Structures are given as C-alpha cells and as structure tokens.
Coordinates of N, CA and C in Angstrom, one line a residue:
L1 N -0.5 99.1 -97.1 CA -0.5 97.9 -96.3 C -0.6 98.4 -94.8
R2 N 0.3 99.2 -94.5 CA 0.2 99.7 -93.3 C -1.0 100.4 -92.7
E3 N -1.6 101.1 -93.7 CA -3.0 101.7 -93.5 C -4.1 100.4 -93.1
S4 N -4.1 99.6 -94.0 CA -5.0 98.4 -93.8 C -4.7 97.7 -92.6
L5 N -3.3 97.6 -92.1 CA -3.2 97.0 -90.7 C -3.8 97.8 -89.6
E6 N -3.6 99.0 -89.7 CA -4.0 99.8 -88.7 C -5.6 100.0 -88.7
E7 N -6.4 99.8 -89.8 CA -7.7 99.5 -89.9 C -8.2 98.4 -89.3
L8 N -7.4 97.3 -89.6 CA -7.7 96.0 -89.0 C -7.7 96.0 -87.4
R9 N -6.7 96.7 -87.0 CA -6.3 96.8 -85.5 C -7.3 97.4 -84.8
A10 N -7.8 98.7 -85.4 CA -9.0 99.5 -84.9 C -10.1 98.6 -84.9
E11 N -10.5 97.8 -86.0 CA -11.7 97.0 -86.1 C -11.6 96.0 -84.9
A12 N -10.4 95.4 -84.7 CA -10.3 94.4 -83.9 C -10.6 94.8 -82.4
A13 N -10.1 96.2 -82.2 CA -10.1 96.7 -80.7 C -11.8 97.1 -80.7
R14 N -12.5 97.5 -81.6 CA -13.9 97.8 -81.6 C -14.7 96.6 -81.3
L15 N -14.1 95.5 -82.0 CA -14.9 94.1 -81.7 C -14.7 93.6 -80.4
Y16 N -13.5 93.8 -79.9 CA -13.3 93.4 -78.6 C -14.1 94.1 -77.5
Q17 N -14.1 95.5 -77.5 CA -15.0 96.3 -76.8 C -16.2 96.0 -76.8
S18 N -16.9 95.6 -77.9 CA -18.3 95.1 -78.2 C -18.5 93.9 -77.4
A19 N -17.7 93.1 -77.6 CA -17.9 91.6 -77.0 C -17.7 91.5 -75.5
S20 N -16.8 92.6 -74.8 CA -16.6 92.6 -73.5 C -17.4 93.5 -72.7
T21 N -18.2 94.2 -73.4 CA -19.2 95.1 -72.7 C -20.7 94.7 -73.0
D22 N -21.5 94.9 -71.6 CA -23.0 94.7 -71.9 C -23.4 95.8 -72.6
Q23 N -24.2 95.6 -73.8 CA -24.6 96.7 -74.5 C -25.5 97.7 -74.0
L24 N -26.4 97.0 -73.0 CA -27.4 98.0 -72.5 C -26.9 98.9 -71.4
T25 N -26.1 98.3 -70.4 CA -25.6 99.1 -69.3 C -24.2 99.7 -69.3
G26 N -23.3 99.1 -70.3 CA -22.0 99.7 -70.3 C -21.1 98.8 -69.3
A27 N -21.7 98.1 -68.4 CA -20.8 97.3 -67.4 C -20.0 96.2 -68.4
M28 N -19.3 95.5 -67.7 CA -18.6 94.6 -68.3 C -19.7 93.2 -68.7
S29 N -19.5 92.6 -69.7 CA -20.3 91.6 -70.1 C -20.2 90.4 -69.1
Y30 N -21.3 89.5 -69.0 CA -21.1 88.5 -68.2 C -19.9 87.4 -68.5
S31 N -19.8 87.2 -69.7 CA -18.8 86.3 -70.0 C -17.2 86.9 -69.7
H32 N -17.0 88.2 -70.1 CA -15.8 88.8 -69.9 C -15.5 88.9 -68.3
A33 N -16.6 89.4 -67.6 CA -16.4 89.5 -66.2 C -16.0 88.1 -65.6
M34 N -16.4 87.1 -66.1 CA -16.1 85.7 -65.5 C -14.7 85.3 -65.8
K35 N -14.3 85.6 -67.1 CA -12.9 85.5 -67.3 C -11.8 86.4 -66.4
M36 N -12.2 87.4 -66.2 CA -11.5 88.4 -65.4 C -11.5 87.9 -64.0
F37 N -12.7 87.3 -63.4 CA -12.6 86.8 -62.1 C -11.7 85.6 -62.0
D38 N -11.8 84.7 -62.9 CA -10.6 83.5 -62.9 C -9.5 84.0 -62.9
R39 N -9.0 85.1 -63.5 CA -7.7 85.5 -63.6 C -7.3 86.3 -62.3
Q40 N -8.3 87.0 -61.7 CA -8.2 87.7 -60.6 C -7.9 86.5 -59.2
I41 N -8.8 85.7 -59.3 CA -8.7 84.5 -58.2 C -7.4 83.9 -58.3
K42 N -6.8 83.6 -59.4 CA -5.6 83.1 -59.5 C -4.5 84.0 -59.1
K43 N -4.4 85.3 -59.4 CA -3.7 86.1 -58.9 C -3.7 86.3 -57.4
A44 N -4.8 86.5 -56.8 CA -4.9 86.5 -55.2 C -4.3 85.4 -54.6
E45 N -4.6 84.1 -55.1 CA -4.1 82.8 -54.6 C -2.5 83.0 -54.6
E46 N -2.0 83.5 -55.7 CA -0.6 83.4 -55.9 C 0.2 84.5 -55.0
S47 N -0.6 85.7 -54.8 CA 0.0 86.8 -54.2 C -0.4 86.8 -52.6
R48 N -1.4 85.9 -52.3 CA -2.0 85.8 -50.9 C -2.6 86.9 -50.5
K49 N -3.2 87.7 -51.5 CA -3.7 89.0 -51.2 C -5.3 88.8 -51.1
P50 N -6.0 89.6 -50.3 CA -7.6 89.4 -50.3 C -8.2 89.7 -51.5
L51 N -9.3 88.9 -51.7 CA -10.2 89.3 -53.0 C -11.6 89.2 -52.4
C52 N -12.3 90.2 -52.8 CA -13.9 90.2 -52.3 C -14.7 90.2 -53.6
V53 N -15.9 89.7 -53.5 CA -16.9 89.9 -54.6 C -18.3 90.4 -53.9
M54 N -19.0 91.2 -54.8 CA -20.4 91.7 -54.2 C -21.2 91.1 -55.4
M55 N -22.4 90.6 -54.9 CA -23.5 90.3 -55.8 C -24.6 91.4 -55.4
T56 N -25.1 92.1 -56.2 CA -25.9 93.1 -56.2 C -27.3 92.9 -57.0
D57 N -28.3 93.3 -56.3 CA -29.7 93.0 -57.0 C -30.7 94.2 -56.7
L58 N -31.2 94.8 -57.7 CA -32.2 95.8 -57.6 C -33.4 95.3 -56.8
D59 N -33.8 96.0 -55.8 CA -35.0 95.6 -55.3 C -36.4 95.8 -55.7
L60 N -37.3 94.9 -56.0 CA -38.6 94.9 -56.5 C -38.6 95.6 -58.0
F61 N -37.5 95.2 -58.6 CA -37.3 95.8 -59.9 C -38.3 95.4 -60.9
K62 N -39.1 94.0 -60.7 CA -40.0 93.8 -61.5 C -41.4 94.9 -61.5
R63 N -41.5 95.4 -60.3 CA -42.5 96.6 -60.1 C -42.1 97.8 -61.0
V64 N -40.8 98.1 -61.3 CA -40.5 99.1 -62.1 C -41.0 98.9 -63.6
N65 N -40.6 97.7 -64.0 CA -40.9 97.3 -65.5 C -42.5 97.4 -65.6
D66 N -43.0 96.7 -64.5 CA -44.7 96.4 -64.6 C -45.3 97.9 -64.5
T67 N -44.7 99.0 -63.9 CA -45.4 100.2 -63.6 C -45.0 101.2 -64.8
Y68 N -43.7 101.1 -65.3 CA -43.4 102.1 -66.1 C -43.0 101.6 -67.6
G69 N -42.9 100.3 -67.7 CA -42.4 99.5 -68.9 C -41.1 99.2 -69.2
H70 N -40.8 98.3 -69.9 CA -39.4 97.9 -70.2 C -38.4 99.0 -70.6
L71 N -38.7 99.8 -71.4 CA -37.8 100.8 -71.9 C -37.5 101.7 -70.6
V72 N -38.3 102.0 -69.8 CA -37.9 102.9 -68.6 C -37.1 101.9 -67.7
G73 N -37.5 100.7 -67.5 CA -36.6 99.7 -66.8 C -35.2 99.7 -67.3
D74 N -35.0 99.8 -68.6 CA -33.6 99.7 -69.3 C -32.9 100.9 -68.8
I75 N -33.5 102.1 -68.7 CA -32.8 103.2 -68.4 C -32.5 103.1 -66.9
V76 N -33.2 102.5 -66.0 CA -32.8 102.4 -64.8 C -31.7 101.4 -64.5
L77 N -31.6 100.3 -65.4 CA -30.5 99.5 -65.3 C -29.2 100.3 -65.6
K78 N -29.4 101.1 -66.7 CA -28.2 101.7 -67.3 C -27.6 102.8 -66.0
H79 N -28.6 103.4 -65.6 CA -28.4 104.3 -64.4 C -27.7 103.6 -63.3
T80 N -28.2 102.6 -62.8 CA -27.7 101.6 -62.0 C -26.1 101.5 -62.2
A81 N -25.8 100.9 -63.4 CA -24.5 100.5 -63.7 C -23.7 101.6 -63.5
E82 N -24.2 102.9 -63.9 CA -23.4 104.2 -63.8 C -23.2 104.5 -62.2
R83 N -24.1 104.3 -61.5 CA -24.0 104.7 -60.0 C -22.9 103.8 -59.3
I84 N -23.1 102.5 -59.7 CA -22.1 101.4 -59.1 C -20.7 101.8 -59.6
K85 N -20.4 102.0 -60.8 CA -19.2 102.3 -61.3 C -18.4 103.5 -60.6
S86 N -19.4 104.4 -60.5 CA -18.9 105.8 -59.8 C -18.6 105.6 -58.4
A87 N -19.2 104.6 -57.7 CA -18.9 104.3 -56.4 C -17.8 103.3 -56.0
V88 N -17.2 102.7 -56.9 CA -16.3 101.8 -56.7 C -14.9 102.5 -57.3
R89 N -13.7 101.9 -57.1 CA -12.4 102.4 -57.6 C -12.4 102.0 -59.1
D90 N -11.4 102.9 -59.7 CA -11.2 102.6 -61.1 C -10.7 101.2 -61.4
F91 N -10.1 100.6 -60.5 CA -9.5 99.3 -60.9 C -10.5 98.2 -60.5
D92 N -11.7 98.5 -60.0 CA -12.5 97.4 -59.5 C -13.2 97.0 -60.8
I93 N -13.8 95.7 -60.7 CA -14.5 95.1 -62.0 C -16.0 95.1 -61.7
V94 N -16.6 95.7 -62.5 CA -18.0 95.7 -62.4 C -18.9 95.0 -63.8
G95 N -19.4 94.0 -63.5 CA -20.0 93.2 -64.5 C -21.5 93.0 -64.4
R96 N -22.3 92.9 -65.6 CA -23.6 92.6 -65.5 C -23.8 91.1 -65.3
F97 N -24.5 90.7 -64.3 CA -24.5 89.2 -64.1 C -25.8 88.8 -64.7
G98 N -26.9 89.6 -64.9 CA -28.2 89.1 -65.7 C -29.3 90.0 -65.1
G99 N -30.2 90.1 -65.7 CA -31.4 90.7 -65.3 C -30.9 92.2 -64.7
E100 N -31.4 92.3 -63.5 CA -31.2 93.4 -62.7 C -29.9 93.2 -61.6
E101 N -29.2 92.2 -62.0 CA -27.9 91.8 -61.0 C -26.7 92.2 -61.7
F102 N -25.8 92.8 -60.7 CA -24.6 93.1 -61.2 C -23.5 92.6 -60.1
V103 N -22.4 92.2 -60.7 CA -21.3 91.6 -59.7 C -20.1 92.7 -59.8
V104 N -19.5 92.8 -58.6 CA -18.3 93.7 -58.5 C -17.2 92.8 -57.8
L105 N -16.1 92.9 -58.5 CA -14.9 92.2 -58.0 C -13.9 93.3 -57.4
L106 N -13.5 93.1 -56.2 CA -12.7 94.0 -55.3 C -11.3 93.3 -55.3
T107 N -10.2 93.6 -56.1 CA -9.0 93.1 -55.9 C -8.1 93.6 -54.7
N108 N -7.5 92.9 -53.9 CA -6.5 93.3 -52.9 C -7.2 94.1 -51.9
T109 N -8.6 93.5 -51.6 CA -9.4 94.3 -50.7 C -10.2 93.2 -49.8
D110 N -9.9 93.7 -48.6 CA -10.5 92.8 -47.3 C -12.0 93.0 -47.2
L111 N -12.6 92.2 -46.2 CA -13.9 92.3 -45.9 C -14.3 93.9 -45.5
G112 N -13.5 94.3 -44.7 CA -13.8 95.6 -44.0 C -14.1 96.8 -44.9
L113 N -13.0 96.8 -45.9 CA -13.1 97.8 -47.0 C -14.2 97.4 -48.2
S114 N -14.4 96.1 -48.2 CA -15.4 95.8 -49.1 C -16.8 96.3 -48.8
K115 N -17.0 96.1 -47.4 CA -18.3 96.4 -46.8 C -18.5 97.9 -47.0
V116 N -17.4 98.8 -46.8 CA -17.5 100.2 -46.9 C -17.9 100.5 -48.3
I117 N -17.2 99.8 -49.3 CA -17.6 100.2 -50.7 C -19.1 99.8 -51.0
A118 N -19.4 98.7 -50.3 CA -20.9 98.2 -50.8 C -21.9 99.1 -50.2
E119 N -21.6 99.7 -48.8 CA -22.5 100.6 -48.3 C -22.5 101.8 -49.0
R120 N -21.4 102.4 -49.8 CA -21.2 103.5 -50.5 C -22.2 103.2 -51.7
I121 N -22.2 102.1 -52.3 CA -23.1 101.8 -53.6 C -24.5 101.8 -53.1
R122 N -24.8 101.1 -52.0 CA -26.1 101.1 -51.5 C -26.9 102.6 -51.2
R123 N -26.0 103.3 -50.7 CA -26.5 104.7 -50.3 C -26.7 105.5 -51.7
D124 N -25.6 105.5 -52.5 CA -25.7 106.1 -53.8 C -27.0 105.7 -54.6
I125 N -27.2 104.5 -54.6 CA -28.5 104.0 -55.4 C -29.6 104.6 -54.7
A126 N -29.8 104.5 -53.4 CA -31.1 104.9 -52.7 C -31.2 106.4 -52.5
A127 N -30.1 107.1 -52.6 CA -30.0 108.6 -52.1 C -31.0 109.5 -52.9
S128 N -31.0 109.2 -54.5 CA -32.0 110.1 -55.1 C -32.4 109.2 -56.3
P129 N -33.7 109.6 -56.5 CA -34.4 109.0 -57.6 C -33.6 108.9 -58.8
F130 N -34.0 107.9 -59.8 CA -33.6 107.8 -61.0 C -34.5 108.4 -61.9
H131 N -33.9 109.2 -62.9 CA -34.8 110.0 -63.8 C -34.8 109.2 -65.2
A132 N -36.0 108.8 -65.5 CA -36.2 107.9 -66.6 C -37.4 108.5 -67.4
K133 N -37.1 108.9 -68.6 CA -38.2 109.6 -69.4 C -38.8 110.9 -68.7
K134 N -40.1 110.7 -68.3 CA -40.7 111.9 -67.5 C -40.8 111.4 -66.0
F135 N -40.4 110.4 -65.6 CA -40.5 109.7 -64.2 C -39.3 109.8 -63.3
N136 N -39.6 110.0 -62.2 CA -38.7 110.1 -61.0 C -38.9 108.7 -60.1
I137 N -37.9 107.7 -60.3 CA -38.2 106.3 -59.7 C -37.2 106.2 -58.7
D138 N -37.7 106.0 -57.5 CA -36.9 105.5 -56.2 C -36.6 104.1 -56.3
V139 N -35.3 103.8 -56.2 CA -34.8 102.4 -56.3 C -33.9 102.3 -55.2
T140 N -33.9 101.0 -54.8 CA -33.0 100.5 -53.6 C -32.4 99.3 -54.1
I141 N -31.0 98.8 -53.5 CA -30.4 97.6 -53.9 C -29.9 96.8 -52.7
S142 N -30.0 95.5 -52.9 CA -29.6 94.7 -51.8 C -28.3 94.1 -52.3
I143 N -27.1 94.0 -51.4 CA -25.9 93.6 -51.7 C -25.4 92.5 -50.9
G144 N -24.8 91.5 -51.4 CA -24.1 90.3 -50.7 C -22.6 90.4 -50.8
V145 N -21.8 90.2 -49.8 CA -20.2 90.4 -50.1 C -19.7 89.2 -49.5
A146 N -18.7 88.6 -50.1 CA -17.9 87.4 -49.8 C -16.5 87.7 -50.1
M147 N -15.7 87.2 -49.1 CA -14.2 87.1 -49.4 C -13.6 85.7 -49.8
L148 N -12.8 85.7 -50.9 CA -12.3 84.5 -51.3 C -11.6 83.7 -50.2
K149 N -12.0 82.3 -50.0 CA -11.1 81.5 -49.2 C -10.2 80.6 -49.8
P150 N -9.1 80.2 -49.1 CA -8.1 79.5 -49.9 C -8.6 78.2 -50.7
G151 N -8.4 78.2 -51.8 CA -8.7 77.2 -52.6 C -10.1 77.2 -53.2
E152 N -10.9 78.3 -53.0 CA -12.2 78.4 -53.3 C -12.3 78.5 -54.9
T153 N -13.5 78.1 -55.5 CA -13.7 78.3 -56.8 C -14.3 79.5 -57.0
R154 N -14.3 79.9 -58.1 CA -15.2 81.2 -58.5 C -16.8 81.0 -58.2
E155 N -17.2 79.9 -58.6 CA -18.7 79.5 -58.4 C -19.0 79.5 -57.0
A156 N -18.0 78.8 -56.0 CA -18.3 78.9 -54.7 C -18.4 80.1 -54.0
L157 N -17.6 80.9 -54.4 CA -17.3 82.4 -54.1 C -18.6 83.2 -54.4
L158 N -18.9 83.1 -55.8 CA -20.1 83.6 -56.2 C -21.5 83.2 -55.4
E159 N -21.6 81.9 -55.3 CA -22.8 81.3 -54.4 C -22.7 81.9 -53.1
R160 N -21.6 82.0 -52.4 CA -21.5 82.5 -51.1 C -22.3 84.1 -51.1
A161 N -21.7 85.0 -52.0 CA -22.1 86.2 -52.3 C -23.4 86.5 -52.6
D162 N -24.0 85.4 -53.5 CA -25.4 85.5 -53.8 C -26.4 85.1 -52.6
A163 N -25.8 84.1 -51.8 CA -26.6 83.7 -50.6 C -26.7 84.8 -49.7
A164 N -25.7 85.7 -49.5 CA -25.7 86.8 -48.7 C -26.7 87.9 -49.3
M165 N -26.6 88.1 -50.4 CA -27.5 89.0 -51.2 C -28.9 88.7 -50.9
Y166 N -29.4 87.5 -51.0 CA -30.5 86.9 -50.8 C -31.0 87.2 -49.4
E167 N -30.0 87.0 -48.4 CA -30.3 87.2 -47.1 C -30.6 88.7 -46.8
A168 N -29.9 89.6 -47.4 CA -30.2 91.0 -47.4 C -31.7 91.3 -47.9
K169 N -32.1 90.6 -48.9 CA -33.5 90.9 -49.4 C -34.4 90.2 -48.4
R170 N -34.1 89.1 -47.8 CA -35.0 88.4 -47.0 C -35.3 89.2 -45.6
T171 N -34.1 90.0 -45.2 CA -34.1 90.8 -44.1 C -34.5 92.1 -44.1
G172 N -35.2 92.4 -45.3 CA -35.6 93.8 -45.2 C -35.4 94.8 -46.6
R173 N -34.4 94.2 -47.4 CA -34.0 95.0 -48.5 C -33.3 96.1 -48.3
N174 N -32.5 96.9 -49.3 CA -31.8 98.0 -49.1 C -30.9 97.8 -48.1
R175 N -30.0 96.8 -48.0 CA -29.0 96.5 -47.1 C -27.7 95.7 -47.6
V176 N -26.8 95.7 -46.9 CA -25.5 95.0 -47.2 C -25.5 93.8 -46.2
V177 N -25.2 92.6 -46.7 CA -24.9 91.5 -45.8 C -23.7 90.8 -46.2
V178 N -22.8 90.5 -45.2 CA -21.6 89.8 -45.4 C -21.8 88.4 -45.3
A179 N -21.3 87.5 -46.3 CA -21.7 86.2 -46.3 C -21.0 85.3 -44.9
E180 N -19.8 85.9 -44.5 CA -19.3 85.3 -43.4 C -19.9 85.6 -42.0
D181 N -21.0 86.6 -42.1 CA -21.7 86.8 -41.1 C -23.2 86.0 -40.9
I182 N -23.5 85.3 -42.0 CA -24.5 84.6 -42.0 C -24.3 82.9 -41.8
G183 N -23.1 82.6 -41.6 CA -22.8 81.3 -41.3 C -23.3 80.3 -42.4
P184 N -23.0 78.9 -42.3 CA -23.3 78.0 -43.2 C -24.7 77.8 -43.6
G185 N -25.0 77.7 -44.9 CA -26.4 77.7 -45.4 C -26.8 76.3 -45.2

C-alpha cells in the first residue's frame, strides 16, 4: 500500500509539472503563470511591497519562421526562454504568454531594478546569435515594464506592460520601455 501511495504521489507530481510547464519552451505555462500572478499581486498588496511585470516579444519572429521554418522557430523560442530564465533571479516567474511572447513577474522589485533586469534580458538575447540546426540566427527582443498600482487588476497591469512593449516595437525594436514613461494611452 505504501509503495502504491508513493507511486501515485510521484505520478501526481509529474502531472502537475506537465500541466504547469509550457512543453515547448520549459517556461511556466500561461494558465499557471496567471495563477501565480494573482497570488503575487495579492501578496504585494498585503505587504505593500513593489511588484513589476515585463511583457516581452521577439522582434520580427515571423521572418524567422518564414525563412528557416517552424521547427527552427521552435528552437529559437526554446533558446529565448532559456536566456530569459538565465537573466532573471531564481525566484522570478517566467511564463510563456503565447506565440513568441513571454511574461516575467518580478516580486518585491521596484521599477529601477526591473529596468536593469529587462536591459540584461535584452542584451543577452541580442548579444549572440541563436544556434538552431545549421543556422546562426540573430534575434532581438522588445520589452515593456510596468509596476503594480494600488488596487490594480492583473489584466490592467498586463495591459500597461503590453502597451509599453508595443511602444518599444513602434520606436525601433530591441529596446525596453517603462509604461510609466509613456503616459496614458
């Protein structure tokens, strides 16, 4: 009975890991990341500590898929997730938002430090080409950063970070834009 119970626990842990992880990139799955965001927003409000979010999007990623094919594009996405995870702290949350977009949640982190971390991600992505199959592919990333406002919902926070990310794309790509710097949309 004890052995069966241990096997069931191990299987439950494998299923949880599978459900909480994006299978392609190894980043946190969208649904799990959103649950974690809700928890962290509640904690930030209770503790009155800062919380920031980044929305990231690979620049001109359609061109990668069109030029090299979707299998190579998938490898680029996997490498992107690895570079983002290596550029953030162990306790930061990196999730796949969809397509070539990733979201990063930075707990107990103000805008100044968030911008430093975002710049580190941006530099790490652009610094060296991605090796995928026999190709070396140069990739850049645009990043929007926003800090949680009192009483703000997850959706509103993500919308502000997303607007900042699109402003980074609009103003030349391969850059970091802070939502608070672009004013009301």
